[in-house]
Tab-separated table of C-alpha atoms in Angstrom:
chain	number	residue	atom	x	y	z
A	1	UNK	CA	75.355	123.624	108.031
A	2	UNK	CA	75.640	125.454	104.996
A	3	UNK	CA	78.182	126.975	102.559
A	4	UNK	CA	78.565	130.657	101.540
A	5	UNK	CA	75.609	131.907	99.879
A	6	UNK	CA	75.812	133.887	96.169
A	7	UNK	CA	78.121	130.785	94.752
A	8	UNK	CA	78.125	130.993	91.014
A	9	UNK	CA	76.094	128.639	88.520
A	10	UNK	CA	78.980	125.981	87.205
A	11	UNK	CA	78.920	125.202	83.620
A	12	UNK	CA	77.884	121.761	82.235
A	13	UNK	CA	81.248	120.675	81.348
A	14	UNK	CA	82.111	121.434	85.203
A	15	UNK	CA	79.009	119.647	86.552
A	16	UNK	CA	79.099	116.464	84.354
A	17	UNK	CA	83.547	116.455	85.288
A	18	UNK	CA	82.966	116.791	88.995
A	19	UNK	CA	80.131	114.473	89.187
A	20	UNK	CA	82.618	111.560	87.237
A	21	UNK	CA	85.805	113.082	89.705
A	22	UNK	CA	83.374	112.626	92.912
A	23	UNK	CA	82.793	109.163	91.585
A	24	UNK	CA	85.787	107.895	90.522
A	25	UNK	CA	88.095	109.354	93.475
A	26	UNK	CA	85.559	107.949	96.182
A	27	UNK	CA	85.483	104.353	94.403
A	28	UNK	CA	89.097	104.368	94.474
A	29	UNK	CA	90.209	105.880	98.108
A	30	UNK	CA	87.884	102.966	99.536
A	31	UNK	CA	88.857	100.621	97.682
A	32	UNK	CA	92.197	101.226	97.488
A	33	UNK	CA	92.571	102.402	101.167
A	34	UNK	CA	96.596	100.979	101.540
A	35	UNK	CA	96.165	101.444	105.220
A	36	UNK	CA	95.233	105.455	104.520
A	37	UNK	CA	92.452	105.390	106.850
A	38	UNK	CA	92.940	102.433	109.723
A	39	UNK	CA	90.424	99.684	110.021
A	40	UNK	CA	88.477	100.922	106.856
A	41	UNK	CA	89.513	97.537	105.186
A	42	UNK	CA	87.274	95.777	107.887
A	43	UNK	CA	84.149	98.090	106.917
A	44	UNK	CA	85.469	96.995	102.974
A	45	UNK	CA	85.607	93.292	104.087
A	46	UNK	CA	82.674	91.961	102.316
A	47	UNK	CA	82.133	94.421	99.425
A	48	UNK	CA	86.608	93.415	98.711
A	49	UNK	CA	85.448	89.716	98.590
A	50	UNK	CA	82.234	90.682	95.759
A	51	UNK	CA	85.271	92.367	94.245
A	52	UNK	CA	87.423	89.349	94.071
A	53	UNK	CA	83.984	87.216	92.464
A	54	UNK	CA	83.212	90.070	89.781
A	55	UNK	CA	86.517	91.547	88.397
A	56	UNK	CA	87.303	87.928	86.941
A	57	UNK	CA	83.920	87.347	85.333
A	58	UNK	CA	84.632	90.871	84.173
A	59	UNK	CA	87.325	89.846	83.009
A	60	UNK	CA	86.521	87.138	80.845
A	61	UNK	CA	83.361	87.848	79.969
A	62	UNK	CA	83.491	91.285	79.118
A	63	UNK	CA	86.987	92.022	78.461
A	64	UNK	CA	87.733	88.642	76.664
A	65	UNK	CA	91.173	88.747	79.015
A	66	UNK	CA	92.635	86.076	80.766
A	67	UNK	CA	94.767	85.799	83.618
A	68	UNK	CA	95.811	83.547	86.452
A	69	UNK	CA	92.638	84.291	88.761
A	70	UNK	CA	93.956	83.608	92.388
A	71	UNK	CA	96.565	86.304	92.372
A	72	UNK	CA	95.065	89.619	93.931
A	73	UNK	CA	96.284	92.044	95.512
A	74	UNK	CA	99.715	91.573	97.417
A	75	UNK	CA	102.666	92.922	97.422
A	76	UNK	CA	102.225	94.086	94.037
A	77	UNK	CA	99.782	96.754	93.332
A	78	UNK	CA	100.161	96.169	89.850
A	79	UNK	CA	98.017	92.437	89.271
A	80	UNK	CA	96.541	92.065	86.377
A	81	UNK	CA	93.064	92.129	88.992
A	82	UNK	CA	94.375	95.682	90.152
A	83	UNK	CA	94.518	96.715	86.475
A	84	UNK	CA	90.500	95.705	85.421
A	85	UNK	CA	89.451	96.947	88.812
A	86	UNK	CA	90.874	100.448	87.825
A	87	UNK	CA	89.448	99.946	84.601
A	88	UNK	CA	85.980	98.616	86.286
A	89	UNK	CA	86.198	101.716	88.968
A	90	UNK	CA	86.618	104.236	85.796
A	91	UNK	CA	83.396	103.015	83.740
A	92	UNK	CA	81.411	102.518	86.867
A	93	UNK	CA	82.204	106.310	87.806
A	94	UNK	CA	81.470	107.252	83.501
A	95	UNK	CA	78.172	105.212	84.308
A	96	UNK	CA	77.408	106.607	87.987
A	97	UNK	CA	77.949	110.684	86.631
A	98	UNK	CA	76.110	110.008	83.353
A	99	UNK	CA	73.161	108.899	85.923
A	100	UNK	CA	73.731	111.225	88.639
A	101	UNK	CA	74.021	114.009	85.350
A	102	UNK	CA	70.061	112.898	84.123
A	103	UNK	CA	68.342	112.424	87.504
A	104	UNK	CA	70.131	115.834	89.011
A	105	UNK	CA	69.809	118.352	86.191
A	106	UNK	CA	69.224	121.435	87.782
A	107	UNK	CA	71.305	121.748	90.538
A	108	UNK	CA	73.531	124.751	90.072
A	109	UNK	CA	76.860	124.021	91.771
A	110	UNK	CA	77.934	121.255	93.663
A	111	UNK	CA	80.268	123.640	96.229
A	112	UNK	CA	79.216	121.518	99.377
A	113	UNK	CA	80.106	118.519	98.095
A	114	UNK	CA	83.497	119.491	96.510
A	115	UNK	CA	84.604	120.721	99.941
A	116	UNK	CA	84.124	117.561	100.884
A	117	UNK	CA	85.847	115.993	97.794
A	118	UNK	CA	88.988	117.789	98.861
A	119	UNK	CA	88.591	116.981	102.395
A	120	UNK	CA	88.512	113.652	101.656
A	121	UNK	CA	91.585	113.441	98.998
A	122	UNK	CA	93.555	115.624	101.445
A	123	UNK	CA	93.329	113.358	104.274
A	124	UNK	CA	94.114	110.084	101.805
A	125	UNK	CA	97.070	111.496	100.610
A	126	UNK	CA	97.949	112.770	103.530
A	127	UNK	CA	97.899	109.708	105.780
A	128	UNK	CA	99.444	107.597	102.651
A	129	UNK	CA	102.504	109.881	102.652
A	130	UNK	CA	102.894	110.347	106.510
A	131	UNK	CA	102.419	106.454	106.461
A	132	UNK	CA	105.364	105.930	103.773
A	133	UNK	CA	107.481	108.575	105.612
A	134	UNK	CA	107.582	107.592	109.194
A	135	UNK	CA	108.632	104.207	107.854
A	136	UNK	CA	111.448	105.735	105.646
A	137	UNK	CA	112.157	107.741	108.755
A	138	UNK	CA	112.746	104.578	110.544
A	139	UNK	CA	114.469	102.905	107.585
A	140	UNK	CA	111.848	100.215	107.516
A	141	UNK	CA	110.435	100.336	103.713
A	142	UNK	CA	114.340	100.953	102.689
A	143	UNK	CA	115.950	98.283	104.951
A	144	UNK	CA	120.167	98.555	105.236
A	145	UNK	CA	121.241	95.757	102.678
A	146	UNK	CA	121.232	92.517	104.753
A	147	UNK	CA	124.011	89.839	104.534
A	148	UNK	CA	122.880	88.258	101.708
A	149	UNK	CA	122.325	91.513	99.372
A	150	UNK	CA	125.640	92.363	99.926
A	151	UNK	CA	127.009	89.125	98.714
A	152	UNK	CA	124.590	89.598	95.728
A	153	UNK	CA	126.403	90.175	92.340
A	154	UNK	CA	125.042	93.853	90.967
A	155	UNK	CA	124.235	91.895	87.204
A	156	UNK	CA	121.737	89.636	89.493
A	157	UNK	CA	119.559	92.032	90.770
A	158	UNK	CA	116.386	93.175	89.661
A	159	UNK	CA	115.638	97.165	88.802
A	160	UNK	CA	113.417	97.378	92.063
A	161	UNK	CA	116.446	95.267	93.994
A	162	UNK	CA	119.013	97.786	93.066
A	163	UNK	CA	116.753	100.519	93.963
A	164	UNK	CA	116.037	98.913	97.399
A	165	UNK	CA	120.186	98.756	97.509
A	166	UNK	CA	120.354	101.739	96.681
A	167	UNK	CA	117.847	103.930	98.778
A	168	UNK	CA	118.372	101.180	101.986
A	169	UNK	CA	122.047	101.937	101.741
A	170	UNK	CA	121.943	105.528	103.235
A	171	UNK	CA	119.243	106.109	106.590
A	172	UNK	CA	120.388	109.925	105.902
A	173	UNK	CA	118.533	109.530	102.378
A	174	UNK	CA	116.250	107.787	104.294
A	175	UNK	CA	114.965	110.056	106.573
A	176	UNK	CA	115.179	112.949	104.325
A	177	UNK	CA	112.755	111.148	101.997
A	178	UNK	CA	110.674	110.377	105.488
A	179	UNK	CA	110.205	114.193	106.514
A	180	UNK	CA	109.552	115.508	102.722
A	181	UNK	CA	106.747	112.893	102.985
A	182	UNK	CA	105.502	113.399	106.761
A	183	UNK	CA	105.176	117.129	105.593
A	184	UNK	CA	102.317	115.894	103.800
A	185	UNK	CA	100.560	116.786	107.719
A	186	UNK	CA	99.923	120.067	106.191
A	187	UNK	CA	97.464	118.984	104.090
A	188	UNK	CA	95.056	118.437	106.993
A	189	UNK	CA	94.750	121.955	107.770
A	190	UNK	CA	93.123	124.291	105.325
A	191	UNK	CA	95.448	127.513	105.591
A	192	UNK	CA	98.482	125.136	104.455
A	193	UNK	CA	96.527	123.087	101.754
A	194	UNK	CA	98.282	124.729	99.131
A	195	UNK	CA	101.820	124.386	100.417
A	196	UNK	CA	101.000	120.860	101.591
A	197	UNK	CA	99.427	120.215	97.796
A	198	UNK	CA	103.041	121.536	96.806
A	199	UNK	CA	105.393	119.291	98.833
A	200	UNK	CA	103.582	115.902	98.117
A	201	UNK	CA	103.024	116.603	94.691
A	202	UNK	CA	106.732	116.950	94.479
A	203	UNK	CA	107.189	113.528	96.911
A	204	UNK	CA	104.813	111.908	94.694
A	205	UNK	CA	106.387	112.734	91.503
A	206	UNK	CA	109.795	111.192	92.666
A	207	UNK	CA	108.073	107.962	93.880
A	208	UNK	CA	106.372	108.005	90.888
A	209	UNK	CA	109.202	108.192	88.634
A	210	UNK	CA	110.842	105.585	90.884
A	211	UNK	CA	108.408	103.139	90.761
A	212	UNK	CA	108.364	103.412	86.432
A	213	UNK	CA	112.073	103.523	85.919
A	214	UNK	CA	113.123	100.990	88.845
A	215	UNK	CA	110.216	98.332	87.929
A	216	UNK	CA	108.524	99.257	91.222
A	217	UNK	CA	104.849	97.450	90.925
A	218	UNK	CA	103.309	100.460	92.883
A	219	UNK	CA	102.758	102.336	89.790
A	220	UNK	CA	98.776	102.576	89.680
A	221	UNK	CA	99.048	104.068	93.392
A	222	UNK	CA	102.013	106.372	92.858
A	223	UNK	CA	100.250	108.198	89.799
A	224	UNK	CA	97.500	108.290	91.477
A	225	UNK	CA	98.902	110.444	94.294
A	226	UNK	CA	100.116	112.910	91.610
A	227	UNK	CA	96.612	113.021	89.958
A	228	UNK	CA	94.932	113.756	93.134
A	229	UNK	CA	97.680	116.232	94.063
A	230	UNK	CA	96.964	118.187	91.040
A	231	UNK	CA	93.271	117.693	91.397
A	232	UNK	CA	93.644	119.930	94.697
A	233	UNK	CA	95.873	122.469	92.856
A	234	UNK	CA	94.018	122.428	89.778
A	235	UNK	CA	92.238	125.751	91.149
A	236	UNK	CA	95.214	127.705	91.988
A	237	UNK	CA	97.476	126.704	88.852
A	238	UNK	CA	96.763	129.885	86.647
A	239	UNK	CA	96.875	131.986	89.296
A	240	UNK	CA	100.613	130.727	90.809
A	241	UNK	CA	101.713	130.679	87.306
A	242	UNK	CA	100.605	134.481	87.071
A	243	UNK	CA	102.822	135.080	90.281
A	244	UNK	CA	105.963	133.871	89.197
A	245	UNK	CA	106.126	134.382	85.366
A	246	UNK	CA	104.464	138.210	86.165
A	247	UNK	CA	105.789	139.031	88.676
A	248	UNK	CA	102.339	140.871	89.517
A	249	UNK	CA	100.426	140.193	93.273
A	250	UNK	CA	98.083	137.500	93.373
A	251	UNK	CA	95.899	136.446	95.091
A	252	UNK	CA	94.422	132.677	95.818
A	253	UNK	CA	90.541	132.165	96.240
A	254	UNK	CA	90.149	130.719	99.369
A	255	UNK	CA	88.413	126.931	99.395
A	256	UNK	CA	84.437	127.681	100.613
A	257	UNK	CA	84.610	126.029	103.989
A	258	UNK	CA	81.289	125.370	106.094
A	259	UNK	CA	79.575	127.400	108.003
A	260	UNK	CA	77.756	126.116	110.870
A	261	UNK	CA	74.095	128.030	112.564
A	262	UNK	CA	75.244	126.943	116.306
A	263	UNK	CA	78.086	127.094	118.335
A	264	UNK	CA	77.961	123.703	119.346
A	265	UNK	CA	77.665	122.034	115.895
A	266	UNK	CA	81.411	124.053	115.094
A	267	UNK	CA	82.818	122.459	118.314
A	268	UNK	CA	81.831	119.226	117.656
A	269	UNK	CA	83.110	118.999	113.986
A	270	UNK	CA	86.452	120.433	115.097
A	271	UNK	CA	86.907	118.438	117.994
A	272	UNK	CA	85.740	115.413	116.030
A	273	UNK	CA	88.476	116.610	113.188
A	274	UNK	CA	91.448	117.134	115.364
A	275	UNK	CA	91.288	113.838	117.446
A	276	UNK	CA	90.921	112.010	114.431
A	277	UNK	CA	94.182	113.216	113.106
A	278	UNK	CA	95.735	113.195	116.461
A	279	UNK	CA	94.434	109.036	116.824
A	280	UNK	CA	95.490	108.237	113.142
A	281	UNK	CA	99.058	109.951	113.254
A	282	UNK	CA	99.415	108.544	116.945
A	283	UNK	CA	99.047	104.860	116.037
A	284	UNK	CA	100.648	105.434	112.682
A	285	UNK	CA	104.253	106.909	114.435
A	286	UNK	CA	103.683	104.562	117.454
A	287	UNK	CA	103.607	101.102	114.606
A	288	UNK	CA	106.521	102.957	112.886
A	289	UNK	CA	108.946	103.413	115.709
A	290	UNK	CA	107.640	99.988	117.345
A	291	UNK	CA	108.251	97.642	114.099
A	292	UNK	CA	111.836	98.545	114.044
A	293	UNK	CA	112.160	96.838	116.687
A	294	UNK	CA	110.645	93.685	114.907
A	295	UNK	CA	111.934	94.624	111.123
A	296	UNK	CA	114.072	97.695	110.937
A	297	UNK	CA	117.661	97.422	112.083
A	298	UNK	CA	117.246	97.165	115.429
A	299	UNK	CA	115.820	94.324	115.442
A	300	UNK	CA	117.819	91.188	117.390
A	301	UNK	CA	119.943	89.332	115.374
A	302	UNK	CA	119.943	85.377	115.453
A	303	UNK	CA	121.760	83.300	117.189
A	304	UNK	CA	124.037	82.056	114.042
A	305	UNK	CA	123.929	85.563	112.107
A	306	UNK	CA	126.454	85.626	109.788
A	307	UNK	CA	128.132	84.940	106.544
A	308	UNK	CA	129.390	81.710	106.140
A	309	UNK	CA	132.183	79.964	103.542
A	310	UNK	CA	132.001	75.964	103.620
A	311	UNK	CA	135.454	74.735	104.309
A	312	UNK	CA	134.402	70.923	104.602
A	313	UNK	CA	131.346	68.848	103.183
A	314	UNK	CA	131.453	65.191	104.468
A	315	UNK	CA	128.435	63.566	103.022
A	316	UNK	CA	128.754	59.571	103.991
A	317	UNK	CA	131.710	59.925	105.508
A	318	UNK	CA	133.277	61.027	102.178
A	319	UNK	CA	135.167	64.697	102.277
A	320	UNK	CA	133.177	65.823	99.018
A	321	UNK	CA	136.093	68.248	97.809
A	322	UNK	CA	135.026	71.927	96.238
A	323	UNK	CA	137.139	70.826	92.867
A	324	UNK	CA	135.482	67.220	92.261
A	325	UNK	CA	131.947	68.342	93.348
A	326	UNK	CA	128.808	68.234	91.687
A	327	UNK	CA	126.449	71.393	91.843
A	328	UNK	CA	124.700	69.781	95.374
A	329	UNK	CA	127.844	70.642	97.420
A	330	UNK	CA	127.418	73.676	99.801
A	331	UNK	CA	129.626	76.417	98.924
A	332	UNK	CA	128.747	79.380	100.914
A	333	UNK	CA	125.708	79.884	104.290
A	334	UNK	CA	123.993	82.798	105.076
A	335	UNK	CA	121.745	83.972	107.980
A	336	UNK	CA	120.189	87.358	107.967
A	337	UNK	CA	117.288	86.549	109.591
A	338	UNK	CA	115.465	84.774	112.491
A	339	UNK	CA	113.582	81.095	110.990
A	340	UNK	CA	115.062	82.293	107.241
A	341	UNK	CA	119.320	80.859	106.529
A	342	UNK	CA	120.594	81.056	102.282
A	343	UNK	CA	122.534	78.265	100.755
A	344	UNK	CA	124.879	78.733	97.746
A	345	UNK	CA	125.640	75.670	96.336
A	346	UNK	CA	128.720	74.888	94.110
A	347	UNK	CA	127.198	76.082	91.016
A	348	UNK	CA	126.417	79.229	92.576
A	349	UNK	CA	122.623	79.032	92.754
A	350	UNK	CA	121.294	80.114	96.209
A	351	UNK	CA	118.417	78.520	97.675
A	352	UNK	CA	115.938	80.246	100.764
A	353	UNK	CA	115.110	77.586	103.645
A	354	UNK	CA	113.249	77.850	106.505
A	355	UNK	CA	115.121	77.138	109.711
A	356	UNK	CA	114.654	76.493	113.141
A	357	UNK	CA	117.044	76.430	116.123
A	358	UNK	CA	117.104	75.297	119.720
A	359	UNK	CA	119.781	77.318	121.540
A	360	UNK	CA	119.765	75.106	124.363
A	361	UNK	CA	119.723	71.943	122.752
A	362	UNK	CA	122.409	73.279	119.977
A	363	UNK	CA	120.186	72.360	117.285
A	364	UNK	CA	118.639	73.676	113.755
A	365	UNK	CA	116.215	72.138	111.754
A	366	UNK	CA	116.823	73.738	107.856
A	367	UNK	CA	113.880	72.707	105.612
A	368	UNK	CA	111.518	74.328	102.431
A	369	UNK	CA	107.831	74.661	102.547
A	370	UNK	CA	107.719	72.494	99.570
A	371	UNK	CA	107.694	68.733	101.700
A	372	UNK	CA	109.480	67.074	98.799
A	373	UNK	CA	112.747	69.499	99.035
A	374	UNK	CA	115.465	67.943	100.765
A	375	UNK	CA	115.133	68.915	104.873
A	376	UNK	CA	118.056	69.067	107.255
A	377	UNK	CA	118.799	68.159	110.947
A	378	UNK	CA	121.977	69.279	112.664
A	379	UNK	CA	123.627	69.499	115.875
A	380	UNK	CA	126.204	72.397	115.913
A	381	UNK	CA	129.077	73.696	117.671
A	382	UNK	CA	130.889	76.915	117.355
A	383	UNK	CA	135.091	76.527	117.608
A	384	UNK	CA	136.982	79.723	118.031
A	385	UNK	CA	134.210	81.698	117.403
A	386	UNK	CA	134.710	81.432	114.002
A	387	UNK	CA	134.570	77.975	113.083
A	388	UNK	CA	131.054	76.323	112.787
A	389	UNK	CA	130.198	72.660	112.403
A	390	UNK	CA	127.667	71.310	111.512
A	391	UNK	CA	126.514	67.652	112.306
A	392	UNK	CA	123.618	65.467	111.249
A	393	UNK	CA	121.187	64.175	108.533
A	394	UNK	CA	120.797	65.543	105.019
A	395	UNK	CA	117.234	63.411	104.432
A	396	UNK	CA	118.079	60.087	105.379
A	397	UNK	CA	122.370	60.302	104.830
A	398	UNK	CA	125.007	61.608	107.193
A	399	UNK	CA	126.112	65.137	106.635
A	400	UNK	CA	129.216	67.287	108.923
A	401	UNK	CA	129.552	70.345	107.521
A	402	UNK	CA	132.316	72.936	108.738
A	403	UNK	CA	132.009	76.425	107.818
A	404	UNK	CA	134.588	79.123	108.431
A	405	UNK	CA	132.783	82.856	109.463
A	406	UNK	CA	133.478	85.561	107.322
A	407	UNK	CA	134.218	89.035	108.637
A	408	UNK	CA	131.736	91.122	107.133
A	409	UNK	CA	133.868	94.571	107.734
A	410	UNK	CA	135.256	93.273	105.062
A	411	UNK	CA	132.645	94.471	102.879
A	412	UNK	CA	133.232	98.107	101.357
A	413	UNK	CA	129.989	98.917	100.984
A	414	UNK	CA	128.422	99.157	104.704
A	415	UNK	CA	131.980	100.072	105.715
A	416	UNK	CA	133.241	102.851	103.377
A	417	UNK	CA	131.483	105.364	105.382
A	418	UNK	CA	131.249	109.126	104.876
A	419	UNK	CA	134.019	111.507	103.965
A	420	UNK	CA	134.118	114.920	103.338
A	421	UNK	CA	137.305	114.663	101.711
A	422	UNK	CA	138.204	112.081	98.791
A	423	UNK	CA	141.366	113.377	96.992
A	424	UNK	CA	140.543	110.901	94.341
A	425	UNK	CA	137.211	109.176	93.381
A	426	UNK	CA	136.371	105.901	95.277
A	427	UNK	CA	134.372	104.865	92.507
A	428	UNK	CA	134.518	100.814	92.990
């Protein structure tokens, strides 16, 4: 295999840039995968754990900075460890090109290997997107507002709550998001590179600005999605700009692809290439559509779903009345979800418990992970179907509890639905 003879000589500023690029993109797509390429994190096992032993002493030792030392990774890409590792990443790729720049001084061009440069940022951003957008497709990243969000005061959530709110409110929006990001596919095929360059630079620049205005702590990922989009672009950018501010025909250089001696070697790379896109997307759309089912809004609902306003609170057989009570007294019960039910108390603080219930039994077992939080046991009994008691132990005291259900049409904003005539605001 080799690439199109007569390439020209690249300049030293290009050599000593692409050599740092090669670097620096590599170190990050592996280790930074985000699910991009499936199972990769099991090849990055070991070499994630060296990570999680160095970038502290790194951290203190070098970089005289301090920070709590168990936190990695989670749901925030934006630790304080995901912050020296991008700073760790960027001087080992300054370190690795000054190297490679010494011991390789007289190669001319490095064509081959930034064809495969771009094949490899093409397919990360391209499975990172189509990942994001099949789940927005399926409203799972963007979840409709459950119970309790909707009972949530708008000057108690966070920016990235009211964003969630916001974005989760509509699956339209949703799904339009989804396909703008699933169009990302067209970066795996070289003819539509440049279009598919185009559309996820623009879905990357909205998620982008999302995640810095809204507080989202996937900023180091986001902008690093734009960079790489413009990294594949960066070729064609003078001579787009010609097109549309001259009006004159251009033309785009087309990327130097290989060329392969025997027949055999061409069917086996494409064949190799297009059932590795066809197994990725497959069990990418197949986890997508199935964890709705699990997550998304079709999954079951549990047996007490509901929203909940306390009516009575006997605690020792003493009717503990909403005007004489002390911040303990339950004031309002929600369950969204299965094993998770929200308590408001009097002074309007809401607390998450685990929960457990027996159907059969009629039972439910509310309790914290922390063992020395106080841990409920309760028979229950539903009365008109909207009338719930609850009977049993608060610790070691007696507890009844009756709760009245609350109709959740009720709610404008799941309710309002869409019109295509308002002849005056609903602005509420």
């Amino acid at each position: 295999m080799h690439l199109i003879s007569n390439l020209p000589s690249w300049s030293l500023a290009k050599k000593i840039s692409f050599r740092f690029s090669f670097a620096f993109f590599a170190l990050f797509i592996f280790l930074n995968n985000n699910g991009a390429f499936l199972y990769v994190q099991h090849l990055f096992h070991f070499p994630t754990l060296w990570l999680h032993q160095i970038i502290p002493w790194f951290s203190v030792n070098v970089l005289r900075y301090n920070y709590d030392f168990s936190i990695f990774t989670n749901g925030s890409g934006d630790t304080s460890y995901n912050y020296v590792l991008l700073l760790f990443i960027f001087l080992l790729a300054v370190f690795g090109s000054l190297i490679w720049s010494i011991l390789d001084r007289k190669r001319k061009n490095y064509s081959k290997l930034y064809y495969w440069l771009i094949v490899l940022i093409r397919f990360y951003l391209a499975f990172t997107l189509m990942h994001y957008g099949s789940i927005k497709v399926v409203q799972l990243q963007f979840p409709q507002p459950n119970l309790s969000r909707l009972l949530t005061p708008l000057g108690e959530m966070s920016p990235m709550g009211l964003a969630w709110t916001f974005l989760g409110f509509s699956k339209g929006y949703n799904m339009f998001m989804g396909f703008i990001e699933v169009l990302s596919v067209l970066l795996l095929f070289k003819r539509t590179m440049v279009i598919g360059a185009f559309l996820s630079l623009a879905a990357s620049v909205n998620v982008m600005a999302m995640n810095y205005f809204f507080d989202v702590p996937v900023k180091i990922l986001s902008t690093a999605l734009v960079v790489m989009c413009l990294f594949i672009l960066a070729p064609y950018i003078v001579t787009i700009l010609r097109f549309f501010l001259t009006y004159q025909p251009q033309q785009l250089l087309p990327l130097q692809i290989p060329v392969f001696k025997k027949r055999w070697q061409l069917v086996a790379f494409r064949s190799f290439k297009y059932l590795f896109i066809v197994w990725t997307v497959g069990l990418m759309v197949t986890n997508a559509f199935s964890q709705q089912y699990t997550y998304g809004t079709l999954a079951p609902k549990p047996p007490l779903y509901g929203i909940y306003n306390v009516e009575k609170y006997i605690l020792n057989g003493k009717d503990i009345l909403p005007q004489h009570a002390d911040q303990n007294r339950w004031k309002q019960v929600v369950v969204d979800w299965k094993e998770y039910i929200s308590i408001k108390t009097m002074d309007d603080n809401k607390a998450y418990f685990n929960s457990t219930v027996d159907i059969k039994k009629k039972q439910i077992e509310i309790n914290s992970k922390n063992t020395e939080s106080t841990q409920y046991k309760f028979h229950y009994v539903f009365k008109n179907d909207s009338t719930l008691i609850f009977k049993g132990l608060k610790d070691q005291d007696s507890l009844s509890v009756t709760l009245k259900k609350y109709n959740p049409k009720n709610i404008i904003l799941p309710n309002r639905g869409f019109h295509w005539i308002n002849e005056f605001p609903y602005n509420r």
